[in-house]
Coordinates of C-alpha atoms in Angstrom, one line a residue:
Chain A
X1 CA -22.2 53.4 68.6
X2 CA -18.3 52.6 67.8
X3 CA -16.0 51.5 70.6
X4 CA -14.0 55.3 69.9
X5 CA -17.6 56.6 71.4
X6 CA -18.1 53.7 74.1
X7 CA -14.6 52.5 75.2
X8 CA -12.5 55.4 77.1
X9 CA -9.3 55.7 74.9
X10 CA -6.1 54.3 77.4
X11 CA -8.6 53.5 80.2
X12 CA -7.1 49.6 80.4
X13 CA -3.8 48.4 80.1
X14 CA -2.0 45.2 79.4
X15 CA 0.6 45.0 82.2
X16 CA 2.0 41.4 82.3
X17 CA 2.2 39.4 79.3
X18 CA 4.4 36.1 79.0
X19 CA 4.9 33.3 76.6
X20 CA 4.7 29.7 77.5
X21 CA 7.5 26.7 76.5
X22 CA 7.7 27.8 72.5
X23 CA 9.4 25.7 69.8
X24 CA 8.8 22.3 70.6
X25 CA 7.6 21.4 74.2
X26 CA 7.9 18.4 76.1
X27 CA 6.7 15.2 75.6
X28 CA 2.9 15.2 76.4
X29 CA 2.4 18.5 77.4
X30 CA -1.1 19.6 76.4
X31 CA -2.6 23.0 75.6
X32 CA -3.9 23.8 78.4
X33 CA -0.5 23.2 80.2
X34 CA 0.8 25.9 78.3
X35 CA -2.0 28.3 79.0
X36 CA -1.7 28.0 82.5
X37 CA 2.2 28.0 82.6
X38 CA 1.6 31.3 80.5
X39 CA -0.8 32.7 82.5
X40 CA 1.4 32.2 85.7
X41 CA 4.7 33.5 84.0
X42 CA 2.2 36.5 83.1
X43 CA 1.0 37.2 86.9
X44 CA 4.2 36.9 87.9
X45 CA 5.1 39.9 85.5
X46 CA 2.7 42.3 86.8
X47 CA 3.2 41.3 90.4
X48 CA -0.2 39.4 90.8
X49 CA -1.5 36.1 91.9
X50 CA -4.4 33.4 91.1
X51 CA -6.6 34.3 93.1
X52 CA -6.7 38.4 91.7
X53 CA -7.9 36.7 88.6
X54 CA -11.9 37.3 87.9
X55 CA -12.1 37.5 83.9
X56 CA -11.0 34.4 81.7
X57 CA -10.2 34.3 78.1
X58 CA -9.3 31.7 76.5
X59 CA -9.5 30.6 73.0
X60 CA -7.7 27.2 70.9
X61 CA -8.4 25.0 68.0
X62 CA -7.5 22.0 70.3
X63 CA -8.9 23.2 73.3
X64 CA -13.0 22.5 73.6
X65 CA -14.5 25.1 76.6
X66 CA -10.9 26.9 76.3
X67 CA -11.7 29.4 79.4
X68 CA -13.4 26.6 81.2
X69 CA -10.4 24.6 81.0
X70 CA -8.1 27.4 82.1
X71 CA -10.4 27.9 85.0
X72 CA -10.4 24.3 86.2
X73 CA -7.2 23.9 85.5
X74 CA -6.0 26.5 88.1
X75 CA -9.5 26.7 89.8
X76 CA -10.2 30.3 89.2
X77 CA -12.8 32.0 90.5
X78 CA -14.3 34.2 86.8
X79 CA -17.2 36.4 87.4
X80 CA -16.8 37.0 83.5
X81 CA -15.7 34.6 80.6
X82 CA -15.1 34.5 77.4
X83 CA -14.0 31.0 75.0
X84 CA -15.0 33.0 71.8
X85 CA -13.5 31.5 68.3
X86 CA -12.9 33.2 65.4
X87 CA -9.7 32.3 64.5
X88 CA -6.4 33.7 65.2
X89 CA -7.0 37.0 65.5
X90 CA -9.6 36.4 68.3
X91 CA -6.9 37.4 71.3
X92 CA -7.0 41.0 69.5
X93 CA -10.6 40.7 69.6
X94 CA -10.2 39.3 73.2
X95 CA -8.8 42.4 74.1
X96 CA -11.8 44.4 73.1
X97 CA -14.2 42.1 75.1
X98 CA -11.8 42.2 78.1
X99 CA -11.8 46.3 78.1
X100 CA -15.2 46.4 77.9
X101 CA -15.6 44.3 80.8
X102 CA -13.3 46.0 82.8
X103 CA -14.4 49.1 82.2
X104 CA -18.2 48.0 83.3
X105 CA -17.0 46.6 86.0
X106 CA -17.9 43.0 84.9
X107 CA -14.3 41.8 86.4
X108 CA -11.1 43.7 87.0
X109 CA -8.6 41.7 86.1
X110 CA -8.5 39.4 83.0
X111 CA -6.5 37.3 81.6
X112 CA -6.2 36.2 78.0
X113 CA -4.4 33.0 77.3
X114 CA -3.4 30.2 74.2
X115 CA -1.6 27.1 74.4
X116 CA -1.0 25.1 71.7
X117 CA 0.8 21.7 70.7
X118 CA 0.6 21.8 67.2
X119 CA 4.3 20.6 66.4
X120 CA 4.4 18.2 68.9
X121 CA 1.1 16.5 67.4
X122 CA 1.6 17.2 63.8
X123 CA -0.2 14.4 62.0
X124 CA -2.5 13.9 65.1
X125 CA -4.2 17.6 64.8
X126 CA -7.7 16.9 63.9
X127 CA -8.8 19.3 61.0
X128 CA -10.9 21.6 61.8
X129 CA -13.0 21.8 58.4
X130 CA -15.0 19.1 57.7
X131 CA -16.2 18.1 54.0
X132 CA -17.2 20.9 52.2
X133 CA -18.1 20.2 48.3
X134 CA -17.5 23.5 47.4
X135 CA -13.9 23.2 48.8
X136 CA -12.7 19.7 49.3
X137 CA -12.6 18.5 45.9
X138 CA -10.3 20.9 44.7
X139 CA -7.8 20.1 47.4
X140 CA -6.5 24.2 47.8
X141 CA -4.8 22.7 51.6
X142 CA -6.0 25.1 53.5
X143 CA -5.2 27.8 54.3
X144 CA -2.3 28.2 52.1
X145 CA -4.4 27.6 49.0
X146 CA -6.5 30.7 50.3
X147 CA -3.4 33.0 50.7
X148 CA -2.2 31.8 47.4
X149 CA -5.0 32.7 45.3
X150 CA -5.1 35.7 47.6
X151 CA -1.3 36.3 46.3
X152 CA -1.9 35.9 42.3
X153 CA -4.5 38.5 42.5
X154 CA -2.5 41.2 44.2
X155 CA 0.4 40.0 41.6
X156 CA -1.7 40.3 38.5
X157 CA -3.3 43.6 39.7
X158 CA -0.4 45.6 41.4
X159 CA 2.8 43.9 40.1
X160 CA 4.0 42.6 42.9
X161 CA 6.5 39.8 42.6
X162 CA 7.7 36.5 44.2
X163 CA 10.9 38.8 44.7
X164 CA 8.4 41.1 47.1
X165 CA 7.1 38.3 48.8
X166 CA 10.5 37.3 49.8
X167 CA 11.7 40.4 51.3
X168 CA 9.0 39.8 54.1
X169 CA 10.5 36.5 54.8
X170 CA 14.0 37.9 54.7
X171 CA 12.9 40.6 57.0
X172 CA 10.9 38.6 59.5
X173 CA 14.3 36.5 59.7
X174 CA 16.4 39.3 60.3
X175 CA 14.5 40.1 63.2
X176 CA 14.4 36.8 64.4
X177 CA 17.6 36.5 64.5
X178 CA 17.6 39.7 67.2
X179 CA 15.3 37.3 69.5
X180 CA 16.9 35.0 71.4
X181 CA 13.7 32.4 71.4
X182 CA 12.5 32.8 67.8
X183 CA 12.7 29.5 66.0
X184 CA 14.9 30.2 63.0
X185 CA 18.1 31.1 63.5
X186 CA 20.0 30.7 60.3
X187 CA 19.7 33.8 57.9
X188 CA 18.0 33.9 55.0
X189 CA 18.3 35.8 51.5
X190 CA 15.3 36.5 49.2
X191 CA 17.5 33.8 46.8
X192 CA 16.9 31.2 49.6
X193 CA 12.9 31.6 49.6
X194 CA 12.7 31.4 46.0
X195 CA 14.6 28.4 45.4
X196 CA 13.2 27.3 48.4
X197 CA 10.3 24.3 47.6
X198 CA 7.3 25.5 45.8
X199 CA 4.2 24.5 47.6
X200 CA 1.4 26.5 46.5
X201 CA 2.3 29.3 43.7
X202 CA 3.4 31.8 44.4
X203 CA 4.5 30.5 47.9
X204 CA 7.5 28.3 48.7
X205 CA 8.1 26.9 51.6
X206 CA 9.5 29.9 53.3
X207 CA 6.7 32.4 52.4
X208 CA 4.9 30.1 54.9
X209 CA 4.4 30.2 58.8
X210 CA 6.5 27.9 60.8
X211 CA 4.2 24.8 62.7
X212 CA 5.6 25.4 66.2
X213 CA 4.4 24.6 69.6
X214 CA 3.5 28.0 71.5
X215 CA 1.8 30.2 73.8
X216 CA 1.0 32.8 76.0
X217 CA -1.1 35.1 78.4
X218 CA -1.3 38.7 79.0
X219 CA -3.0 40.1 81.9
X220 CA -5.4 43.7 81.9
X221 CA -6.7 45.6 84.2
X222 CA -8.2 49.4 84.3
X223 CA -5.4 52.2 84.0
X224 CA -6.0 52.9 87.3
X225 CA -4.7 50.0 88.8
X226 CA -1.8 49.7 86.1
X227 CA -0.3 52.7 87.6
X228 CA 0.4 50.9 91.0
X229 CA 1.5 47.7 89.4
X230 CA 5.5 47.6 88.9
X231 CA 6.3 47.9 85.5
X232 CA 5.0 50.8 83.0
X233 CA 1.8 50.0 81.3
X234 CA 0.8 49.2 78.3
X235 CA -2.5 50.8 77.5
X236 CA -5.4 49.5 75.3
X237 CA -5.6 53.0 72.8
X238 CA -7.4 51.6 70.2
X239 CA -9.3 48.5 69.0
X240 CA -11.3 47.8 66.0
X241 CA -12.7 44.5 65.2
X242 CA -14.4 43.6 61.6
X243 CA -15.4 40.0 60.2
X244 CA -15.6 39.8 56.0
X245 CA -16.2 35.8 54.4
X246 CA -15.5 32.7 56.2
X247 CA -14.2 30.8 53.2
X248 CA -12.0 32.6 50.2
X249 CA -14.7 32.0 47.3
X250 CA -16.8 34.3 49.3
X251 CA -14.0 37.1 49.4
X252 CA -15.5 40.1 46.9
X253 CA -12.2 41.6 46.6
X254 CA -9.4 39.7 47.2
X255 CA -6.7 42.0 47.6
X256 CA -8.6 43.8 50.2
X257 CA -9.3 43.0 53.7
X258 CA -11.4 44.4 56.5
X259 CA -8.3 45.0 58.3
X260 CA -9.2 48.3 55.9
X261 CA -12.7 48.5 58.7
X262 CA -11.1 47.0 61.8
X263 CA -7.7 49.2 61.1
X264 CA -10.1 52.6 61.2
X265 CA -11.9 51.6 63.9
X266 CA -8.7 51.6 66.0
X267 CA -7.0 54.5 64.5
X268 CA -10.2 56.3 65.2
X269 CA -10.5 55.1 68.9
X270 CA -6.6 55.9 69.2
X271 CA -7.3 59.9 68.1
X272 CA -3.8 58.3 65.7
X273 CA -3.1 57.8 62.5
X274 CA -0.5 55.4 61.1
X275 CA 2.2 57.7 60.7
X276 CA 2.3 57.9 65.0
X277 CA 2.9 54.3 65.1
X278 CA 7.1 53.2 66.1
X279 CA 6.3 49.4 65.6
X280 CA 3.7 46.9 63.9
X281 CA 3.3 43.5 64.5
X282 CA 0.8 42.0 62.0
X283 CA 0.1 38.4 61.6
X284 CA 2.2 37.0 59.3
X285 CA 0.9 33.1 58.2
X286 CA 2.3 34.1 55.0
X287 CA 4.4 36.5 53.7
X288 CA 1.2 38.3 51.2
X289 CA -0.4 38.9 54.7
X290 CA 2.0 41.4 55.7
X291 CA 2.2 43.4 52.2
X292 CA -1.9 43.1 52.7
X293 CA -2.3 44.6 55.9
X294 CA 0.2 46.9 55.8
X295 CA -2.2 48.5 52.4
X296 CA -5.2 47.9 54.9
X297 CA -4.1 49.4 57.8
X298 CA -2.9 52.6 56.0
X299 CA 1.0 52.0 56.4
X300 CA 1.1 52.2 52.5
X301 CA -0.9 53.1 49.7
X302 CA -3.3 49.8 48.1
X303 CA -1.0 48.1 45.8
X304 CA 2.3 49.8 47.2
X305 CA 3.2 47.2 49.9
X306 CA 5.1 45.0 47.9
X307 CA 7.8 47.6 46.5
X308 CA 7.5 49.4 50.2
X309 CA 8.5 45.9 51.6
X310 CA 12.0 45.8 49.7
X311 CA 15.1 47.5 50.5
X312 CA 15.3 46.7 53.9
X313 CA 12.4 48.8 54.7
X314 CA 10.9 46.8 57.5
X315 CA 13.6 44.5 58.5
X316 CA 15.7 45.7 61.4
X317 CA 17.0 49.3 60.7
X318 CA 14.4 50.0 58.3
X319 CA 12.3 52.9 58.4
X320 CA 8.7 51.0 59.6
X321 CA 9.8 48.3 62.2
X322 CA 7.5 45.4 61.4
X323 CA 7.3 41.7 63.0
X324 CA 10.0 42.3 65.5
X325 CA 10.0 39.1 66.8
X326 CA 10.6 37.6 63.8
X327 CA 6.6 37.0 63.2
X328 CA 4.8 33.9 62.1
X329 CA 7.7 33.1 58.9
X330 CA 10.5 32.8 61.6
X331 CA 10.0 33.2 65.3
X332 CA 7.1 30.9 66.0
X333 CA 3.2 29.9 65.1
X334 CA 1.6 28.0 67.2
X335 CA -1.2 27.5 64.6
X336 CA -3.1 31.0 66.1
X337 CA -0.7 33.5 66.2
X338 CA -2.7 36.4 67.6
X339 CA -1.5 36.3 71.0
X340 CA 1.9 36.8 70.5
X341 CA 1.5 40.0 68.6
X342 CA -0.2 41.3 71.8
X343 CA 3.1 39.9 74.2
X344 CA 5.7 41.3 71.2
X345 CA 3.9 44.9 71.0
X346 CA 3.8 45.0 75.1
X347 CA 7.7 44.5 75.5
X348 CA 8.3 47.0 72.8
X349 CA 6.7 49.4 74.1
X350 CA 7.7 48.7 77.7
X351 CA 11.4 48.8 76.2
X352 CA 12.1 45.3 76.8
X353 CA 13.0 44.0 73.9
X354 CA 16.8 44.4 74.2
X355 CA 18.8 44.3 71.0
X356 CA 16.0 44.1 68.9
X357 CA 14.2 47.2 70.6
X358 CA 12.6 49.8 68.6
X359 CA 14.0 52.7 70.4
X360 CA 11.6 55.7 71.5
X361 CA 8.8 53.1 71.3
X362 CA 5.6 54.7 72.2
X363 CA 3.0 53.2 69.9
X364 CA 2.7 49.9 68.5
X365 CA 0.4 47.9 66.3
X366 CA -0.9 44.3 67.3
X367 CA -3.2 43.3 64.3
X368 CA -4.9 39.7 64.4
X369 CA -5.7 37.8 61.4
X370 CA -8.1 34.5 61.7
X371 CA -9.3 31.9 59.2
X372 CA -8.4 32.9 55.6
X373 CA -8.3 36.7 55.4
X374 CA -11.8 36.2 57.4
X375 CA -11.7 37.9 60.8
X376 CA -9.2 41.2 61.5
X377 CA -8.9 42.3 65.0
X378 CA -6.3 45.3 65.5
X379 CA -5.2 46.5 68.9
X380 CA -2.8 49.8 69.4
X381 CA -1.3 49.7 72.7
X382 CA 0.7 52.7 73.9
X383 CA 3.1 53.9 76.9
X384 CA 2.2 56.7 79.1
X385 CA 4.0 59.0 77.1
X386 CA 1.1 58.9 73.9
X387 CA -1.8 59.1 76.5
Chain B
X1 CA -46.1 32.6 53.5
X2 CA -42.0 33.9 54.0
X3 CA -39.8 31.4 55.7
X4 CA -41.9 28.0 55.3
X5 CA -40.2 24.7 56.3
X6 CA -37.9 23.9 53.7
X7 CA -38.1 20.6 51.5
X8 CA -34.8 20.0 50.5
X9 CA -31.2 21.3 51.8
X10 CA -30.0 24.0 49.6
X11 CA -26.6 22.2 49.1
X12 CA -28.5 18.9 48.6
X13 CA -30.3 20.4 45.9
X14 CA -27.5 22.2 44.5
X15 CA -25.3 18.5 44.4
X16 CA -28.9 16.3 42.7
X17 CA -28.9 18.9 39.9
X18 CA -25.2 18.3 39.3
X19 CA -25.7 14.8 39.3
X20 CA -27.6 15.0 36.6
X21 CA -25.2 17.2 34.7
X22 CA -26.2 20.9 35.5
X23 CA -24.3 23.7 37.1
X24 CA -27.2 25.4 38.9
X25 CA -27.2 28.1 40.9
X26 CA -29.8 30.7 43.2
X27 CA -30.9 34.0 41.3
X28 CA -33.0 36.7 43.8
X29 CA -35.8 38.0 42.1
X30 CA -35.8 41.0 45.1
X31 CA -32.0 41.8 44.6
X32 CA -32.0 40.9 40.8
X33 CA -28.5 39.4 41.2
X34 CA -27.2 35.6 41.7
X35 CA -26.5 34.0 44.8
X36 CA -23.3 31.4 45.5
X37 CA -23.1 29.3 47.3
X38 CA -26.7 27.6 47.6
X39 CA -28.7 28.9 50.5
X40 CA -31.9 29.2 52.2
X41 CA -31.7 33.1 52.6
X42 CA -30.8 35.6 50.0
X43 CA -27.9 38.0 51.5
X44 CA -28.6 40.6 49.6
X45 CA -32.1 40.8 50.3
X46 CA -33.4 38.6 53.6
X47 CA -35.7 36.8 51.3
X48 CA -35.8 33.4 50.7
X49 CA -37.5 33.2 47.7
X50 CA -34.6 31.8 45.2
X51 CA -35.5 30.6 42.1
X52 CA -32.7 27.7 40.7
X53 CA -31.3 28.5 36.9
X54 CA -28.8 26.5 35.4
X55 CA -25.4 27.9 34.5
X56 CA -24.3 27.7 31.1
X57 CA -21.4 27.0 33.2
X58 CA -18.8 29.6 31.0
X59 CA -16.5 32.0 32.9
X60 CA -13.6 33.7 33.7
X61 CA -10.7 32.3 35.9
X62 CA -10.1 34.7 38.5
X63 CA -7.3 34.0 40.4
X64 CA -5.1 31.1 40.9
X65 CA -2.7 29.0 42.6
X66 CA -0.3 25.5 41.4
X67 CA -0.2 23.1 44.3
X68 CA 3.1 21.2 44.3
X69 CA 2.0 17.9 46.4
X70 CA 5.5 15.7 47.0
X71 CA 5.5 12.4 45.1
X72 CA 2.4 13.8 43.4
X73 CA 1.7 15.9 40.2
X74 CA 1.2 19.4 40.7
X75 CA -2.3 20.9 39.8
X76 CA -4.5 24.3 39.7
X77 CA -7.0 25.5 41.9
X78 CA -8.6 28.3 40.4
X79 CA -11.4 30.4 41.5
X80 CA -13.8 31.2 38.3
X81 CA -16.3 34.2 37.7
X82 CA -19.2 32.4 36.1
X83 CA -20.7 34.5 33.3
X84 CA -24.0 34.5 35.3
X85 CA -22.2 36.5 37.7
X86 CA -21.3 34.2 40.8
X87 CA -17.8 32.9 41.8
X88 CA -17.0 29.4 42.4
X89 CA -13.2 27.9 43.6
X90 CA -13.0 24.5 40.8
X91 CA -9.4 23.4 39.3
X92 CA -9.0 23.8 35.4
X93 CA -8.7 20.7 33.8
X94 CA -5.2 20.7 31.6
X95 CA -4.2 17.4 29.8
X96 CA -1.8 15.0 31.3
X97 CA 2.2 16.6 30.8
X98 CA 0.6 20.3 30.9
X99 CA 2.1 22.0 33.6
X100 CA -0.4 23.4 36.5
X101 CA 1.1 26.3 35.6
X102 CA -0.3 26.9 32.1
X103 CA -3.8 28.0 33.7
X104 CA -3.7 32.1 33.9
X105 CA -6.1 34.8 35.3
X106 CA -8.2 35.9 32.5
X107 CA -8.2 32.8 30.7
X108 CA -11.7 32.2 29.6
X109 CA -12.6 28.5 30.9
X110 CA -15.8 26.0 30.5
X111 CA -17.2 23.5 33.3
X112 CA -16.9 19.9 32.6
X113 CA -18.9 18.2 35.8
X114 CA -16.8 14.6 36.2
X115 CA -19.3 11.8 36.9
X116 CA -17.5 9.1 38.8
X117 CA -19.4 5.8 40.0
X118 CA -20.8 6.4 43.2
X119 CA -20.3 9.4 44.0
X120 CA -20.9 12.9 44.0
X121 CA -20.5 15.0 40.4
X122 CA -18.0 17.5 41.2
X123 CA -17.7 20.7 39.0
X124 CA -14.1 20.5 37.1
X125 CA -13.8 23.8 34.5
X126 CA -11.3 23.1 31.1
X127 CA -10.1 25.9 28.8
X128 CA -12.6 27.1 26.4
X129 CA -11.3 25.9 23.3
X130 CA -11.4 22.1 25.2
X131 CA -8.4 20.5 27.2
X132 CA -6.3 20.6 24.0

């Protein structure tokens, strides 16, 4: 049975979401400092306390027992749980788990949180991939060597260029620079990226995530509830979730994703198709992700995305707003990215996002990405107005 | 009997025959089709009895990147289509003063397994026609 059969379509909402200390955080600070800043800047959003709080989610690469660390930290009280891991796009997933909970009653209000110090630690973060023969003595650096090989398919077998590629980067900076905590905040021109530093072909430096410090919470509960709560809703419409390889060299096809799978599965839930979506926030460690899901998800047509991508058309004033924070390449990544899609696509469509808002927001696209093209969670929120 | 204790680690297995110089890989009798990387179950199937075959260790390259390392010489990492029909991630072997860049998708590529004293064989590909 699909979750559009099991899982009643708007009956949770996210309705606080927060980010913790972004950039680079003090001295010392640890991950789970910033979940549990987050996760009380989140409360305080929606008008709710500690001790409301009966479902934990948490999830980190430097964070062992993630939701039992959250729950000692602040000494909450979970009759439900969750430390799942599969990569950055497990807070999408985290969603899914969380509505179902809710909706069987398991808890009835949840919390998902991140926190991590990757900037601050740099040279300290313990890898998480051990010695693999089949990987290691190749030296790909992953995950960019994944994305990269990733990237000359989809150029050899579509045409798309390292000029493409650079148009997401300029975009995502554009909208940055609309967000007054992004990261970057000098602008950027598609000559920039390419003479930027080559790292691994076709990617320079700036078709690459930043390595920030970073995190955040957002808070559900049942649509019910939402509706006495102060500020408008976001509700959980859709969700699809789908896992393909763990490691690149297992990828069949590598210019397609399961975001294709995890994408339907949403749309379906939803009762939408891409076309009634005003904003999409898609996890952007490089910039061939966002040309990628955007083909997946059914924004454009399989090998289109790089010559949609161009012209402006999803930097600010473009006709498909996408990244509107300024995504992975320029706002922030905190080394998983997934929750911040899910606190971006809440303010927009909540109308929050001041200059950079996406006006008549109504439906918005958070899709997760974990590992290398591995795991593709995707969550469409909505305001009342597209129940 | 399905499922017996195993003998020997698939990967170990897959690293002794390279050792000695052989590419080998898992075929499936029950799916008819080769399985990468070395396991104890075929995917395709659920069965686990794999039969080893050496690879005559020609293929395609598939797809590619250059890694620009600072301070370091740049170099390929390619992920080949073996003729046998698996896919492997290796790096193309060029000769010293060839840019990484000179390896391309389609290029047609043979494995050279690099013996080094005390260690593990790992499987290195060059172009067809040797690393000219």
């Amino acid at each position: 049975m699909s979750a559009a059969q099991t899982l009643k379509r708007g009956g949770v909402a996210i309705v606080g979401a927060a980010e913790s200390d972004l950039g680079e955080v003090a001295p010392g600070m640890t991950p789970v400092d910033l979940m549990a800043q987050a996760t009380c800047r989140a409360l305080a959003d929606c008008g709710l306390t500690l001790a409301d709080v009966d479902g934990v989610f948490a999830s980190g690469v430097q964070t062992r027992m993630a939701s039992v660390a959250l729950t000692e930290y602040l000494r909450l009280k979970p009759r439900y749980q969750d430390s799942s891991f599969n990569g950055g796009s497990v807070f999408e997933t985290m969603v899914g788990h969380a509505a179902a909970a809710i909706q069987l009653g398991l808890c009835s209000v949840a919390v998902i949180a991140y926190g991590s110090t990757q900037r601050s630690v740099s040279g300290g973060l313990v890898g998480i991939r051990g010695y693999d023969p089949l990987i290691t003595p190749f030296g790909p650096r992953m995950p960019i060597g994944a994305y990269a090989l990733a990237a000359s398919r989809h150029m050899h077998e579509f045409g798309t260029t390292r000029e493409h590629l650079a148009e997401v980067a300029v975009a995502a900076r554009q909208w940055a620079l609309l967000n007054p905590v992004a990261w970057e905040k000098k602008p950027l021109t598609v000559q920039d990226v390419l003479s930027s530093r080559m790292v691994s072909h076709p990617f320079t430096l700036r078709d690459c995530c930043l390595v920030t410090d970073g995190g955040g919470a957002v808070v559900l509960v049942s649509a019910e509830r939402a509706r006495s709560l102060p500020k408008p809703p976001a509700y959980v419409l859709g969700i699809g979730d789908a896992v393909g390889q763990l490691e690149i060299h297992s990828m069949d096809d590598l210019t397609t994703t399961c975001a294709v799978q995890s994408g339907q599965r949403a749309f379906e839930m939803a009762r939408l198709t891409p076309k009634d979506v005003d904003v999409v926030e898609l996890y952007d460690a490089f910039t061939i992700n966002t040309i990628l899901f955007l083909e997946d998800l059914g924004f454009v047509p399989k090998g289109e995305g790089g010559r949609f991508v161009s012209e402006g058309r999803i930097a600010p004033g473009g006709e498909l707003p996408v990244n509107t924070n300024g995504g992975g390449l320029s706002y922030g990544h905190p080394g998983m990215y997934g929750l911040q899609l899910l606190i971006e696509a809440v303010r927009q469509v909540r109308g929050e996002c001041g200059v950079r808002q996406v006006r008549d927001c109504h439906v918005a696209v958070a899709h997760g990405n974990g590992g290398t093209l591995s795991s593709q969670s995707t969550v469409i929120l909505g305001s009342a107005h597209a129940l | 009997m399905m499922f017996e204790r195993a003998t020997e680690a698939p990967m170990h297995a897959y690293q002794r025959q390279l050792n000695a110089g052989v590419l080998a890989y898992q075929h499936s009798p029950s799916a008819n089709r080769a399985v990468f990387y070395p396991r104890l179950v075929c995917p395709f199937s659920g069965s686990d009895q794999l039969e080893w075959r050496a690879s005559a260790g020609r293929g395609t390259v598939h797809a590619v990147t250059y890694l620009y390392p600072r301070d370091e010489p740049a170099y390929n990492v390619v992920l080949v289509d073996v003729d046998e029909g698996f896919r492997m991630m290796s790096r193309v072997l060029t000769p010293e003063g060839v840019a990484g860049d000179s390896v391309k998708i389609g290029d047609r590529v043979r494995v050279r397994i690099v013996h080094t004293e005390g260690k593990d064989s790992v499987p290195f590909f060059e172009p067809e026609g040797g690393a000219a």
